[in-house]
PDB file of C-alpha atoms and ligand atoms in Angstrom:
ATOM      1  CA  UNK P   1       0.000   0.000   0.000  1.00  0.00           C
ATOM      2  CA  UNK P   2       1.346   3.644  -0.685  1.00  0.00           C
ATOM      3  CA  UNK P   3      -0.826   6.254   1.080  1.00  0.00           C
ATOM      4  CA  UNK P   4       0.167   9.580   0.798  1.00  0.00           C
ATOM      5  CA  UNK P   5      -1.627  13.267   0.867  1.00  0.00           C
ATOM      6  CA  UNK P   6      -3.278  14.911  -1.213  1.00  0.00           C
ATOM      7  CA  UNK P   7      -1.376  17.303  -3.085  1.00  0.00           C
ATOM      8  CA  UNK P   8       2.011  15.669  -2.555  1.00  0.00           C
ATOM      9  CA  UNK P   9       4.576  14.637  -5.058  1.00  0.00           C
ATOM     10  CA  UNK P  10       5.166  11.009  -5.095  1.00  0.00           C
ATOM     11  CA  UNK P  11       8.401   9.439  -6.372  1.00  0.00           C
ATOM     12  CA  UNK P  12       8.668   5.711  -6.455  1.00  0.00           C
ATOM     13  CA  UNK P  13      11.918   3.601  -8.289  1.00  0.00           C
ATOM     14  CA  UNK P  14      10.574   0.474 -10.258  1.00  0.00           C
ATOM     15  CA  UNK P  15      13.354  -2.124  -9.819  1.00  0.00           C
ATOM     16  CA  UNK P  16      12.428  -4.911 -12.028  1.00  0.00           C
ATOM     17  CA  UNK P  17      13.779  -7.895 -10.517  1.00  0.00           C
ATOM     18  CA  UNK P  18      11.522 -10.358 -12.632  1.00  0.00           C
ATOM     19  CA  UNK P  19      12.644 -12.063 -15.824  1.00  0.00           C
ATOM     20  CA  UNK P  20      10.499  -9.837 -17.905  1.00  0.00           C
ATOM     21  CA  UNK P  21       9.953  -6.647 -18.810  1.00  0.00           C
ATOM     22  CA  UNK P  22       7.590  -4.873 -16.707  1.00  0.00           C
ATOM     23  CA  UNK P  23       5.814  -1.124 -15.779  1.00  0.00           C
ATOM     24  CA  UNK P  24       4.063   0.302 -13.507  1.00  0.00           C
ATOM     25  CA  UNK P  25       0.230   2.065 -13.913  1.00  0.00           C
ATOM     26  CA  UNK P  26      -1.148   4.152 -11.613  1.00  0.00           C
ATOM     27  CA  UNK P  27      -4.699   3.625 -12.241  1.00  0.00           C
ATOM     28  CA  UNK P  28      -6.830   6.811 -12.252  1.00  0.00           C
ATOM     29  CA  UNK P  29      -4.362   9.073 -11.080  1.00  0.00           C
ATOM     30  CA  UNK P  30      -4.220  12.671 -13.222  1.00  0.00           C
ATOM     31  CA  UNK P  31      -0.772  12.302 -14.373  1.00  0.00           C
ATOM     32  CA  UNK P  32       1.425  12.857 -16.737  1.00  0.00           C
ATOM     33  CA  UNK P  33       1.713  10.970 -19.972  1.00  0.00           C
ATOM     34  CA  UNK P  34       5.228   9.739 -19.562  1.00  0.00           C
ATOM     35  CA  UNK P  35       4.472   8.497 -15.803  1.00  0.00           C
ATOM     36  CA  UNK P  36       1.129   6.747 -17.001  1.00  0.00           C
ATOM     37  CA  UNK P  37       3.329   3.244 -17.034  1.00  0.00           C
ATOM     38  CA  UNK P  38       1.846   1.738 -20.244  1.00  0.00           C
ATOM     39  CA  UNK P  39       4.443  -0.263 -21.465  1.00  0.00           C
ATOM     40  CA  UNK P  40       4.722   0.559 -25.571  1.00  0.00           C
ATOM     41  CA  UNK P  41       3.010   3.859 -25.599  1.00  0.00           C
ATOM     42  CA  UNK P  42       4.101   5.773 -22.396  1.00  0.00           C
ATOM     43  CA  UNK P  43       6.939   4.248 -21.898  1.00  0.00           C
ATOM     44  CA  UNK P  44       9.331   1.814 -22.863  1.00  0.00           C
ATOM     45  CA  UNK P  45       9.171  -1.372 -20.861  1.00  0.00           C
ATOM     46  CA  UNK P  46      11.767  -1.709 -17.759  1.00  0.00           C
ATOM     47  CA  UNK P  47      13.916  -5.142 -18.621  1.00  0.00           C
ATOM     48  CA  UNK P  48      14.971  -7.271 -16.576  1.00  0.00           C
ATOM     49  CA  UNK P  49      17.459  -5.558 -13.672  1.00  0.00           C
ATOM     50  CA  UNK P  50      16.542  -2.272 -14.883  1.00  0.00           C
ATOM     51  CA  UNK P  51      14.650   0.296 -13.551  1.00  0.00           C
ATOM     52  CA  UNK P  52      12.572   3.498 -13.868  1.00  0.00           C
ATOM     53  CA  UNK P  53      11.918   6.652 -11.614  1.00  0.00           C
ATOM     54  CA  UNK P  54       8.224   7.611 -11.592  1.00  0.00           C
ATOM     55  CA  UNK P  55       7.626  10.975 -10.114  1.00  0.00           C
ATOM     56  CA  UNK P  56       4.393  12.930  -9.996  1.00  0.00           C
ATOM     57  CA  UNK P  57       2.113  15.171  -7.992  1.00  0.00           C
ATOM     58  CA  UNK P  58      -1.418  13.784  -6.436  1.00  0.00           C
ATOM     59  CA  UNK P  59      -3.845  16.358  -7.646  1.00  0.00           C
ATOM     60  CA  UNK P  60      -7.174  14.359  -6.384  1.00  0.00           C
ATOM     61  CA  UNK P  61      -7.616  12.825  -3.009  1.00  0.00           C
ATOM     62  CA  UNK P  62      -9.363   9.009  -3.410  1.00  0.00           C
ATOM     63  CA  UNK P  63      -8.808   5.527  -3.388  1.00  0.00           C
ATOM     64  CA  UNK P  64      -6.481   4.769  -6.440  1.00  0.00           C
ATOM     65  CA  UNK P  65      -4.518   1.691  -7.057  1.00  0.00           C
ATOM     66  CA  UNK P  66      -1.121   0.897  -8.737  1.00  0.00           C
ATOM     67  CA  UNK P  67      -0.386  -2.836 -11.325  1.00  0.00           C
ATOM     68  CA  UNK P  68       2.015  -3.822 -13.780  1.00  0.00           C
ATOM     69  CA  UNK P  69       0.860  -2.652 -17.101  1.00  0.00           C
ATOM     70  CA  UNK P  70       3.298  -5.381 -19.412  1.00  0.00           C
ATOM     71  CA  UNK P  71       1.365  -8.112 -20.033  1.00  0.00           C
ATOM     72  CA  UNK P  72      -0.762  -6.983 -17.499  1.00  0.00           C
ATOM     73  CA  UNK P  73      -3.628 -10.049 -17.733  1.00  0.00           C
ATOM     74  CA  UNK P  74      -0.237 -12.374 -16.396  1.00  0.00           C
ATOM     75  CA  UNK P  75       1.677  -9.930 -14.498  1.00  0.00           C
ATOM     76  CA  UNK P  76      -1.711  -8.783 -12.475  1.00  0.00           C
ATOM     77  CA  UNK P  77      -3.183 -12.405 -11.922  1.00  0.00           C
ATOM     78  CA  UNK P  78       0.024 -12.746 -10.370  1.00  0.00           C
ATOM     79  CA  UNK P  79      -0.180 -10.234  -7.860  1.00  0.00           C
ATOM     80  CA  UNK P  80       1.700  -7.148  -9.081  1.00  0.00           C
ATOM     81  CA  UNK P  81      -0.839  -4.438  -7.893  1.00  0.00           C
ATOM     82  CA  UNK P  82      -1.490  -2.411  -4.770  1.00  0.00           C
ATOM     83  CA  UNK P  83      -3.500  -0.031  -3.107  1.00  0.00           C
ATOM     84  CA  UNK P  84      -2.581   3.840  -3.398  1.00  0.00           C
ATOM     85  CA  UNK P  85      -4.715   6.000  -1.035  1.00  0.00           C
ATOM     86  CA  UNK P  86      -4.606   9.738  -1.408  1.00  0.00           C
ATOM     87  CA  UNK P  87      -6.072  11.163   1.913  1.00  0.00           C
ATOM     88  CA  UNK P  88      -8.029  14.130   1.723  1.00  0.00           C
ATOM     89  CA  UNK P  89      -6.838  17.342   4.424  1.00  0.00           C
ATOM     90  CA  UNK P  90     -10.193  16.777   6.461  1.00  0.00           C
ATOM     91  CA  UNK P  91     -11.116  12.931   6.122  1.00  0.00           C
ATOM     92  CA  UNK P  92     -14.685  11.673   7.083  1.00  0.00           C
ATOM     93  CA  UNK P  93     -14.989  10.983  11.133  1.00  0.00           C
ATOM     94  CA  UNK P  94     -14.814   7.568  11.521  1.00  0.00           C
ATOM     95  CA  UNK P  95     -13.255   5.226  13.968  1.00  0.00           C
ATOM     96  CA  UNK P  96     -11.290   2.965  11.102  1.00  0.00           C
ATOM     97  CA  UNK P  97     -10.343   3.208   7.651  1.00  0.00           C
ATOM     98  CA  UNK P  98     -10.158  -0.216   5.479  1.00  0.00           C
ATOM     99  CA  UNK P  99      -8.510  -1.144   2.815  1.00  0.00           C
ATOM    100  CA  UNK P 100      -9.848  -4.221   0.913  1.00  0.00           C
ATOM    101  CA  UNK P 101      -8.238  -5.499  -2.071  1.00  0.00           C
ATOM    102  CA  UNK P 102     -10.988  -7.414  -3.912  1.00  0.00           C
ATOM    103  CA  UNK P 103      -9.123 -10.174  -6.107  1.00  0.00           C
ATOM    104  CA  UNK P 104      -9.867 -13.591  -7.267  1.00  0.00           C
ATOM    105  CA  UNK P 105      -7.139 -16.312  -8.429  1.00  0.00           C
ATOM    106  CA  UNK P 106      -7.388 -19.707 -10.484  1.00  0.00           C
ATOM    107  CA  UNK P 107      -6.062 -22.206  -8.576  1.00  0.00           C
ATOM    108  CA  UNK P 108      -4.745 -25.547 -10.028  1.00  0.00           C
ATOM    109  CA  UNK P 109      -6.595 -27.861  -7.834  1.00  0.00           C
ATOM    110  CA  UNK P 110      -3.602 -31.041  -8.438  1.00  0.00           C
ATOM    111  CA  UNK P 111      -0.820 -28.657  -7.354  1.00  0.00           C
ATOM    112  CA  UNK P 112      -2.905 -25.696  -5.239  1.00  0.00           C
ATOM    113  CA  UNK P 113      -0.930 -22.963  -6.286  1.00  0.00           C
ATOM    114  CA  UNK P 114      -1.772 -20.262  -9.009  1.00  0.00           C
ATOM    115  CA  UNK P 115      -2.608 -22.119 -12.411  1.00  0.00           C
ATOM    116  CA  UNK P 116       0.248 -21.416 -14.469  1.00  0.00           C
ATOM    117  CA  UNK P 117      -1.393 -21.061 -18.269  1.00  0.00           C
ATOM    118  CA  UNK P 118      -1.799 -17.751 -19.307  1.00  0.00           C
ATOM    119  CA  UNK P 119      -1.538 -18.810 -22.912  1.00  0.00           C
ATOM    120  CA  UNK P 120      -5.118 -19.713 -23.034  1.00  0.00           C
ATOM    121  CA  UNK P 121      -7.519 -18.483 -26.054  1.00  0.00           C
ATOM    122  CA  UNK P 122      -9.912 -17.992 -24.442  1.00  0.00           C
ATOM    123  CA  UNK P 123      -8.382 -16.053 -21.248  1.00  0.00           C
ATOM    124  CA  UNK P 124      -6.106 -14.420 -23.749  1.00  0.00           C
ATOM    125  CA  UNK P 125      -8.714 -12.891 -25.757  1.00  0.00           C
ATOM    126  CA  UNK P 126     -10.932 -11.891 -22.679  1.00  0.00           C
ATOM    127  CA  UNK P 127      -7.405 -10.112 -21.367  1.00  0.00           C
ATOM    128  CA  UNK P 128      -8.490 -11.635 -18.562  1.00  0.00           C
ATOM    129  CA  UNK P 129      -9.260 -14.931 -16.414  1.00  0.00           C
ATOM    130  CA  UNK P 130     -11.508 -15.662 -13.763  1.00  0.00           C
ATOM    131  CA  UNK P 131     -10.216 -17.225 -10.746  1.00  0.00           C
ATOM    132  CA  UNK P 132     -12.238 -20.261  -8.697  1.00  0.00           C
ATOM    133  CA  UNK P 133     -11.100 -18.412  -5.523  1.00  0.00           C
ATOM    134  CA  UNK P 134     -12.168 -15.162  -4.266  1.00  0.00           C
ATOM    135  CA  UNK P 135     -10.605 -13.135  -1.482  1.00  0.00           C
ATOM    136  CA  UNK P 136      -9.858  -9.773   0.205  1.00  0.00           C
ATOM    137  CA  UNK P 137      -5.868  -8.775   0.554  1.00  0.00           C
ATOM    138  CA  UNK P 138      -4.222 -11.905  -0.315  1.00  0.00           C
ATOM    139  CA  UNK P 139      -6.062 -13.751   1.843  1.00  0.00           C
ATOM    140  CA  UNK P 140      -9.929 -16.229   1.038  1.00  0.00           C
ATOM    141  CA  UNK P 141     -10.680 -15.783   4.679  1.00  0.00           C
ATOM    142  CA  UNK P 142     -10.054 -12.249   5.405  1.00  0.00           C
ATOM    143  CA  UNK P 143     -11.416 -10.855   8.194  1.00  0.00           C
ATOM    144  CA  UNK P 144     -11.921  -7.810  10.745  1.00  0.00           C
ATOM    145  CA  UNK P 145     -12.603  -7.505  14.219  1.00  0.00           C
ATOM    146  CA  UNK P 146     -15.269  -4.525  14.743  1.00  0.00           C
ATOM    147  CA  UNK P 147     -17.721  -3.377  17.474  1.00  0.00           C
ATOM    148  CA  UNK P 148     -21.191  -3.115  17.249  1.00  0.00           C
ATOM    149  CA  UNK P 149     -21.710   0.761  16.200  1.00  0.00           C
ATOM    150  CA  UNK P 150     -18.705   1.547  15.333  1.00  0.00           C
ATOM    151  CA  UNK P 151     -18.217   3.323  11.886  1.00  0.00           C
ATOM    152  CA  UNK P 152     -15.827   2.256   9.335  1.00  0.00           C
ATOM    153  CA  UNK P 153     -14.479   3.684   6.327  1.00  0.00           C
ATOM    154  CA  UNK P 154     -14.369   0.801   3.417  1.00  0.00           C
ATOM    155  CA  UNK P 155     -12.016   1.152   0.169  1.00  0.00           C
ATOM    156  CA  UNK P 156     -13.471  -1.514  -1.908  1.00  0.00           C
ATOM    157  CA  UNK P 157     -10.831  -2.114  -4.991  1.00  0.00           C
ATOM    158  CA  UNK P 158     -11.645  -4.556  -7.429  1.00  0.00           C
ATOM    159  CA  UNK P 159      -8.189  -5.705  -8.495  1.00  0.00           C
ATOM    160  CA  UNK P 160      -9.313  -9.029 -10.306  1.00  0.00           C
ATOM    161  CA  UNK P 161      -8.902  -8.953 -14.278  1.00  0.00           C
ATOM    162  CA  UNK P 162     -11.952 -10.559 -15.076  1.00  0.00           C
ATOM    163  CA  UNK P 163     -14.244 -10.783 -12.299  1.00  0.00           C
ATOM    164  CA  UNK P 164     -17.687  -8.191 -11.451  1.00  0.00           C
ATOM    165  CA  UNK P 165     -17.778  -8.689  -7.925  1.00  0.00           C
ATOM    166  CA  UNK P 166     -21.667  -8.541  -6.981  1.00  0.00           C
ATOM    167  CA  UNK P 167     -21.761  -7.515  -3.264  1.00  0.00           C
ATOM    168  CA  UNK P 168     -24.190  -6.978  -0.585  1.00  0.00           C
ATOM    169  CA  UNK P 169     -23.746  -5.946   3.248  1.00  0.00           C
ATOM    170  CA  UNK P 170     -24.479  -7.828   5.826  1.00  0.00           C
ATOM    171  CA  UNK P 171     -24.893  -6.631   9.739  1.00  0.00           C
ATOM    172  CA  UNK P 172     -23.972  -3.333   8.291  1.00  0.00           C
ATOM    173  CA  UNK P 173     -25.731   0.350   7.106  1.00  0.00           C
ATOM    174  CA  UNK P 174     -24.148   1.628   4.593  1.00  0.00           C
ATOM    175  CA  UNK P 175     -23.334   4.665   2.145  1.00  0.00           C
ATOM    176  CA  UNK P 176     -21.516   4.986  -0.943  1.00  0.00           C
ATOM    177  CA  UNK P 177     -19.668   8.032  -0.898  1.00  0.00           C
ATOM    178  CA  UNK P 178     -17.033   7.741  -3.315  1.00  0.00           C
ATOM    179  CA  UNK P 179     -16.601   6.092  -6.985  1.00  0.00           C
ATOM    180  CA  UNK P 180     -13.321   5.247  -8.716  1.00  0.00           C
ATOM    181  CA  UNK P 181     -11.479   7.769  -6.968  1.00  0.00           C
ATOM    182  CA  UNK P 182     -14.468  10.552  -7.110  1.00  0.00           C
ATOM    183  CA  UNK P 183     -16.574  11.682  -4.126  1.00  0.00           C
ATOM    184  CA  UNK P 184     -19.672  11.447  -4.753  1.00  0.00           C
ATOM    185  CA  UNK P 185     -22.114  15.011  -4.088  1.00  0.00           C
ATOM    186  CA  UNK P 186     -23.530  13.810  -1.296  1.00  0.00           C
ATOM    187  CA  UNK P 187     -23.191  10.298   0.284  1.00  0.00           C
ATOM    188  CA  UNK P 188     -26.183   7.812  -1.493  1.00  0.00           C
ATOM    189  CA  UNK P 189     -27.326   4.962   0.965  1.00  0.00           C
ATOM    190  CA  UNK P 190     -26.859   1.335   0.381  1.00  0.00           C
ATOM    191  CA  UNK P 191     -30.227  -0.052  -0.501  1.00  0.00           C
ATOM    192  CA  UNK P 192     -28.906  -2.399  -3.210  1.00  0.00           C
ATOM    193  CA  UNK P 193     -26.190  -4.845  -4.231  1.00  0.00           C
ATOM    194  CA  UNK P 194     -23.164  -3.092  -4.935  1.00  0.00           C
ATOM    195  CA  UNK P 195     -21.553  -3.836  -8.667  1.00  0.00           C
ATOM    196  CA  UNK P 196     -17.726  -3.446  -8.887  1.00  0.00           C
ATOM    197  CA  UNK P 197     -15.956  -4.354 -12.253  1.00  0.00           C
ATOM    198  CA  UNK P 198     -12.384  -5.007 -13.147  1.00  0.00           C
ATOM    199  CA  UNK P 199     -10.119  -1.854 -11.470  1.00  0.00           C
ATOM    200  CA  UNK P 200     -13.465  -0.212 -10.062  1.00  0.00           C
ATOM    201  CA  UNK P 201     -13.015   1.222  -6.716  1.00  0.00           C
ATOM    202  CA  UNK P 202     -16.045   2.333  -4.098  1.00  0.00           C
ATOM    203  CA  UNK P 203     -15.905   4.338  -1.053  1.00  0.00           C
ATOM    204  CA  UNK P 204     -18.486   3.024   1.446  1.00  0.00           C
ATOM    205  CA  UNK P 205     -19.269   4.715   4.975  1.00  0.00           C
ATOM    206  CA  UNK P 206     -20.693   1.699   7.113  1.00  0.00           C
ATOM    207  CA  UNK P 207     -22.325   1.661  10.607  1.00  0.00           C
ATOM    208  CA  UNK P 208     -22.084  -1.991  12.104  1.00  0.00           C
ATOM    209  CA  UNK P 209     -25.362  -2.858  13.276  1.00  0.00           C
ATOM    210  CA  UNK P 210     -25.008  -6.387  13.987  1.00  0.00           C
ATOM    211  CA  UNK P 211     -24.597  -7.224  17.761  1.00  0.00           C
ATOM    212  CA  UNK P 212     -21.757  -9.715  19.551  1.00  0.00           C
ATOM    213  CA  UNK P 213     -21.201 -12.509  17.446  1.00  0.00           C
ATOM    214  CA  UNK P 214     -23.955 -12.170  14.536  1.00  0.00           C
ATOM    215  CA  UNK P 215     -23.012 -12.651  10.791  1.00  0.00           C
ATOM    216  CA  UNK P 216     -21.567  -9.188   9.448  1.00  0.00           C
ATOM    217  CA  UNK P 217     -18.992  -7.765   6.417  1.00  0.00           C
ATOM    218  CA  UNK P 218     -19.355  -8.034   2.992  1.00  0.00           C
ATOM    219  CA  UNK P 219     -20.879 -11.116   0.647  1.00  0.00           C
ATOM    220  CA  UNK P 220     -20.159 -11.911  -2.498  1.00  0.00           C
ATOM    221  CA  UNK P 221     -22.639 -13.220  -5.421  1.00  0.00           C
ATOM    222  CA  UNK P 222     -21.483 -16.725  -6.232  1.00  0.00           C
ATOM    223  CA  UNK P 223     -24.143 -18.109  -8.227  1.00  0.00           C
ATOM    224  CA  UNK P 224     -28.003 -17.272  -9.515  1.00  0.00           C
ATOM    225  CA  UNK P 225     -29.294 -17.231  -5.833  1.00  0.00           C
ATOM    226  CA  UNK P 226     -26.370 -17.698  -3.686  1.00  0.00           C
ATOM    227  CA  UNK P 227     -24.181 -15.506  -1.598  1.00  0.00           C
ATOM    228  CA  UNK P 228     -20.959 -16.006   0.618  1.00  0.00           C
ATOM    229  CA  UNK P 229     -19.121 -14.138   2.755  1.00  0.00           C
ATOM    230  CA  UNK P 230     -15.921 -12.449   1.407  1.00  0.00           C
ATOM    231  CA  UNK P 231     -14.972 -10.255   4.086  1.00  0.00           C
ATOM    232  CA  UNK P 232     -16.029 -11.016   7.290  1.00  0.00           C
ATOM    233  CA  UNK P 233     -16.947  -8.530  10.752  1.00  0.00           C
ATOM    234  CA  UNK P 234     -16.237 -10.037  13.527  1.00  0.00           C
ATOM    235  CA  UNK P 235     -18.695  -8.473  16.060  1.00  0.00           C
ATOM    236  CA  UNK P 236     -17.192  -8.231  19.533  1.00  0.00           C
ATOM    237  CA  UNK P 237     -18.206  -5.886  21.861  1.00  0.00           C
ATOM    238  CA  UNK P 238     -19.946  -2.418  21.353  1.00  0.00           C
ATOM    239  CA  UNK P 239     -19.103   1.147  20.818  1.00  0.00           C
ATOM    240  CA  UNK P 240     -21.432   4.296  21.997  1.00  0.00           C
ATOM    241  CA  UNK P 241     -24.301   4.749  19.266  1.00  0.00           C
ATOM    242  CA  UNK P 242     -23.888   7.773  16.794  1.00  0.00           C
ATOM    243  CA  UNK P 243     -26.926   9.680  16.847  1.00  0.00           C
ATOM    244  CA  UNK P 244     -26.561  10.826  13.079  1.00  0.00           C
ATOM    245  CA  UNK P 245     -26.972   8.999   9.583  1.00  0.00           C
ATOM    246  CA  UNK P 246     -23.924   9.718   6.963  1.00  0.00           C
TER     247      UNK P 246
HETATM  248 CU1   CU B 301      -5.546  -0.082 -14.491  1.00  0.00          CU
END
């Protein structure tokens, strides 16, 4: 994760230490052309043991995220993204702010590790591939410990390459107060399933409503009429109530 202000300059070294050429994107950030990372047009890509200074201001405050943009459907899959948060001078009050990495992987079910073709058609064409796992920061069990009432700040990044992730809350109120990067006028409540493509980000404001021990965090569609849980709440405890809405 790289979190910096808003308005700050932000100077990172790409030191390619993979046997390919790689780049880096910075997805969504206002930038300049030659710092946009897209291997063949912005830049030439960075070959093995080389390496490449990006430097450039952070106009917009949001949740943004970073990913290899060289044969990005592999290099992605494989993990070569993170967050990049650009806090506002006066952030929302609330008592946490979350970061969740939405990602799913194909998983070779003989071996259990990351399937290794990304030479197929299909996939190829698609620029894409859908994983049979789903998870939230590395991780298919992620998971938070929260009180009941307290209010939580939510970065939802989709970083899969193929996947719509169809969510819905659960033990939570919510508000949607932020898209891709972009605040929204004024925060819109959660009265639907939320619908996050490839690279889409979401703000959410949430209120835990669930008491000690009930079913709370975020589900994921995973079939016509079925729903399971792909960041979970773990309700301990409770915080004072807040008297206002978002
Ligand atoms: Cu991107």
């Amino acid at each position: 994760m790289i979190r910096a202000a808003q308005g700050a300059r932000l100077e990172r070294r790409l030191v390619n230490r993979l046997d390919v050429p790689s780049s880096v994107h910075w997805h969504g950030i206002r930038i300049d052309n030659a710092m946009d990372g897209v291997a063949g047009l912005t830049q030439v890509p960075v070959p093995p043991g080389g390496s490449f200074d990006y430097a450039f201001d952070l106009p917009d405050a949001g949740t943004y995220w970073y990913h290899a943009h060289t044969n990005s459907m592999e290099q992605v899959a494989r993990g070569l993204s993170g967050a990049l948060i650009v806090d506002e001078p006066s952030p929302p009050d609330v008592d946490r702010d979350e970061i969740l990495m939405l990602d799913d992987w194909l998983i070779d079910p003989e071996t259990g590790r990351l399937a290794d073709d990304f030479a197929n058609p299909m996939m190829r064409s698609h620029a894409g591939r859908m994983g049979n796992l789903a998870g939230v920061n590395g991780r298919w069990d992620f998971a938070l410990e929260a009180k009941q009432n307290e209010r939580l700040r939510l970065r939802l990044i989709n970083a899969a390459n193929a996947r719509i992730f169809v969510l819905r809350l659960e033990g939570l109120a919510g508000w949607t107060v932020a898209l891709d990067g972009m605040p929204l006028e004024a925060p819109e409540p959660v009265t639907a399933e939320i619908v996050l493509a490839p690279a889409q980000r979401v703000d959410l404001i949430v209120d835990v409503t669930a008491g000690q021990g009930a079913p709370a965090g975020l589900l994921m569609q995973a079939g016509q009429d079925s729903w399971e849980a792909l960041a979970e709440l773990r309700v301990t405890g409770r915080a004072a109530a807040r008297a206002n809405g978002w």
